[in-house]
Amino acid sequence: MDLGLVRFIDFHTHLHLYDHPNEALKSIKKNKILTVANSNDLESYRDTCEMAKRNPLIIPTFGVHPQLASEYSGKTGLLKFALQKTPIIGEIGLDYYWVQDVAKEVQMEVFEFIIKEAVEQGKYCIIHTKGAEKEVYKILKQYGANKVIIHWYSGPLDIYKKMIEEGYYFTFGCEVRYSKKIQKLLNLTPTTQLLAETDNPVGEEWLGGSTHDPDLIKRVLQDISYFLNKDRGEVESIIFNNSREILQNAGVL
Ligand SMILES: [Zn+2]
C-alpha cells in the first residue's frame, strides 16, 4: 500500500453491513480513505475479504461481535484459521448493555478465547466494551494484552483512566458532536492514543443522523479538532500518524 494514495484513515467500519457496498467503495476510493473494515463473524469476514480483493484501501479484520458469540460457543476452534489470517482482530468484545439475548458466559467464553489467541500472536484487537467496561479491562490485564484499540468508549470514567494508563488506543467517532460525555473523554485522552472512526454504516444513523457515506470520516476529524480546540490539520496528522504506526506494526503497511 502506497501511503501517498491515502488521505484519511477510518479505524472502524463494517463494510459488510452496507446495502450497496459498491457505492461505499467508490467514495472510499474518491476520498482516499484507508479503511479498517471490521467483521462480526466468519461470514462477514469472508465478504469483507472479497471486497478487499478489488480495493487496496480496504483492510479486512476478523472478529466475533458479542451479539454473535453464541454462533461459536463450544466451537471456538472454528475461529483459529481466521484469527491466524487476519492482521488485526476486530470487532470483538463484550456487551452487557445492548446485547441481552446472549448470555454473559457465552460472550465471555468467545472473547477470552480470542484475547488469548491475540496475545499469543501479538496482534492488535479492536474492542467493544458497552456496559462491560470493567470486565473487558479485567480480561485484558489478566492475559497481558497491550495491543488494544478501544472502540467508541462510553463507560465509567475510572476504568477509562486506567485504560489510558495502560496505553490503549481509543477511536472517537460520530458521537463526538452530540455528547458532552464523549467530549470529556476525548479531552482526557492523550493525543498519542487517539484514533478516528465512523462505525459506518450504522454509527451516525444510530445517533439519528442520515448519512453513512465513508466521507463522514472528514466530519469526525473536524469535530475532534473542534472539541479539542486544536488546529484541524494538526489533529488530522496526529491521528493519521497514530493509525499508520499501528498498521505498520501490524504488518499491513
Ligand atoms: Zn462496530
Coordinates of N, CA, C and O in Angstrom, one line a residue, residues 92-96 108 111-112 115 119 127-146 148 150 153 155-168 170 193:
I92 N -14.3 -7.4 18.4 CA -14.6 -8.4 19.4 C -15.0 -7.6 20.7 O -15.0 -6.4 20.7
G93 N -15.3 -8.3 21.7 CA -15.6 -7.6 23.0 C -16.8 -8.2 23.8 O -17.2 -9.4 23.5
L94 N -17.3 -7.4 24.7 CA -18.4 -7.8 25.5 C -19.4 -6.7 25.4 O -19.1 -5.5 25.3
D95 N -20.7 -7.0 25.5 CA -21.7 -6.0 25.6 C -22.8 -6.5 26.6 O -23.6 -7.4 26.2
Y96 N -22.8 -5.9 27.8 CA -23.8 -6.3 28.8 C -24.9 -5.3 28.8 O -25.7 -5.4 29.7
M108 N -18.3 -14.1 27.2 CA -17.0 -14.2 27.8 C -16.2 -15.3 27.3 O -15.0 -15.2 27.0
F111 N -14.9 -14.2 23.8 CA -14.0 -13.1 24.0 C -12.6 -13.5 24.6 O -11.6 -13.2 24.1
E112 N -12.7 -14.3 25.6 CA -11.5 -14.8 26.3 C -10.6 -15.6 25.4 O -9.4 -15.5 25.3
I115 N -8.9 -13.3 22.9 CA -7.9 -12.5 23.5 C -6.6 -13.3 23.7 O -5.5 -12.9 23.5
V119 N -3.0 -12.4 22.1 CA -1.8 -12.2 22.8 C -0.7 -13.1 22.3 O 0.5 -12.7 22.1
I127 N -11.8 -3.4 20.2 CA -12.7 -3.9 21.2 C -13.9 -3.1 21.6 O -13.8 -1.9 21.8
H128 N -15.1 -3.7 21.6 CA -16.4 -3.2 22.0 C -16.5 -3.5 23.5 O -16.3 -4.6 24.0
T129 N -17.0 -2.5 24.3 CA -17.0 -2.6 25.7 C -18.3 -2.2 26.4 O -18.4 -2.2 27.6
K130 N -19.4 -2.0 25.6 CA -20.6 -1.4 26.2 C -21.2 -2.1 27.4 O -21.6 -3.2 27.3
G131 N -21.2 -1.4 28.5 CA -21.8 -1.9 29.7 C -21.0 -3.0 30.4 O -21.4 -3.6 31.3
A132 N -19.8 -3.3 29.8 CA -18.9 -4.4 30.4 C -17.5 -3.9 30.4 O -16.5 -4.7 30.3
E133 N -17.3 -2.6 30.6 CA -16.0 -2.0 30.6 C -15.1 -2.6 31.6 O -13.9 -2.9 31.3
K134 N -15.6 -2.8 32.8 CA -14.8 -3.3 33.9 C -14.3 -4.8 33.6 O -13.2 -5.1 33.7
E135 N -15.3 -5.6 33.0 CA -15.0 -7.0 32.7 C -13.9 -7.0 31.6 O -13.0 -7.9 31.6
V136 N -14.1 -6.2 30.6 CA -13.1 -6.2 29.4 C -11.7 -5.8 30.0 O -10.8 -6.5 29.7
Y137 N -11.7 -4.8 30.8 CA -10.4 -4.4 31.3 C -9.7 -5.5 32.1 O -8.5 -5.7 32.0
K138 N -10.5 -6.2 32.9 CA -10.0 -7.3 33.7 C -9.4 -8.4 32.9 O -8.3 -8.9 33.1
I139 N -10.1 -8.8 31.8 CA -9.6 -9.8 30.9 C -8.3 -9.4 30.2 O -7.3 -10.1 30.1
L140 N -8.3 -8.1 29.8 CA -7.1 -7.6 29.1 C -5.9 -7.7 30.0 O -4.8 -8.1 29.6
K141 N -6.1 -7.3 31.2 CA -5.0 -7.3 32.2 C -4.6 -8.7 32.5 O -3.4 -9.0 32.6
Q142 N -5.6 -9.6 32.7 CA -5.3 -10.9 33.0 C -4.4 -11.7 32.0 O -3.5 -12.4 32.4
Y143 N -4.7 -11.4 30.7 CA -3.9 -12.0 29.7 C -2.7 -11.2 29.2 O -2.0 -11.6 28.3
G144 N -2.5 -10.0 29.8 CA -1.4 -9.2 29.4 C -1.5 -8.6 28.0 O -0.5 -8.4 27.3
A145 N -2.8 -8.4 27.6 CA -3.0 -7.8 26.2 C -2.6 -6.3 26.3 O -3.1 -5.6 27.2
N146 N -1.7 -5.9 25.4 CA -1.4 -4.5 25.4 C -1.5 -3.8 24.1 O -1.3 -2.6 23.9
V148 N -4.1 -2.8 22.2 CA -5.5 -2.7 22.4 C -6.0 -1.4 21.8 O -5.5 -0.3 22.0
I150 N -9.6 0.5 21.8 CA -11.0 0.5 22.4 C -11.9 1.4 21.5 O -11.6 2.5 21.2
Y153 N -15.7 4.2 23.2 CA -15.9 4.0 24.7 C -16.9 5.0 25.2 O -16.9 6.2 24.8
G155 N -18.2 4.4 28.7 CA -18.4 3.9 30.1 C -17.9 4.8 31.2 O -17.7 6.0 31.0
P156 N -17.7 4.2 32.4 CA -17.3 4.9 33.5 C -15.9 5.5 33.4 O -15.0 5.0 32.7
L157 N -15.7 6.7 34.1 CA -14.5 7.4 34.0 C -13.3 6.7 34.6 O -12.2 6.8 34.1
D158 N -13.6 6.1 35.7 CA -12.4 5.4 36.4 C -11.8 4.4 35.6 O -10.5 4.3 35.5
I159 N -12.6 3.5 34.9 CA -12.0 2.5 34.1 C -11.3 3.1 32.9 O -10.2 2.7 32.5
Y160 N -11.9 4.2 32.4 CA -11.3 4.9 31.2 C -9.9 5.3 31.6 O -8.9 5.2 30.8
K161 N -9.7 5.9 32.7 CA -8.4 6.4 33.2 C -7.4 5.3 33.3 O -6.2 5.5 32.9
K162 N -7.9 4.2 33.8 CA -7.0 3.0 33.9 C -6.5 2.6 32.5 O -5.4 2.2 32.3
M163 N -7.5 2.6 31.6 CA -7.1 2.2 30.2 C -6.1 3.1 29.6 O -5.2 2.7 28.8
I164 N -6.3 4.4 29.8 CA -5.4 5.4 29.3 C -4.0 5.1 29.8 O -3.0 5.0 29.1
E165 N -3.9 4.8 31.1 CA -2.6 4.5 31.7 C -1.9 3.2 31.1 O -0.7 3.1 31.1
E166 N -2.8 2.3 30.7 CA -2.2 1.1 30.0 C -1.7 1.4 28.6 O -1.1 0.5 28.0
G167 N -2.0 2.6 28.1 CA -1.5 2.9 26.8 C -2.4 2.4 25.6 O -2.0 2.4 24.5
Y168 N -3.6 2.1 25.9 CA -4.6 1.6 24.9 C -4.8 2.8 23.9 O -4.7 4.0 24.3
F170 N -7.8 4.7 21.5 CA -9.2 4.9 21.5 C -9.7 5.5 20.2 O -9.2 6.5 19.8
Q193 N -2.7 8.6 21.7 CA -3.6 7.4 21.8 C -4.9 7.6 21.1 O -5.8 6.8 21.3

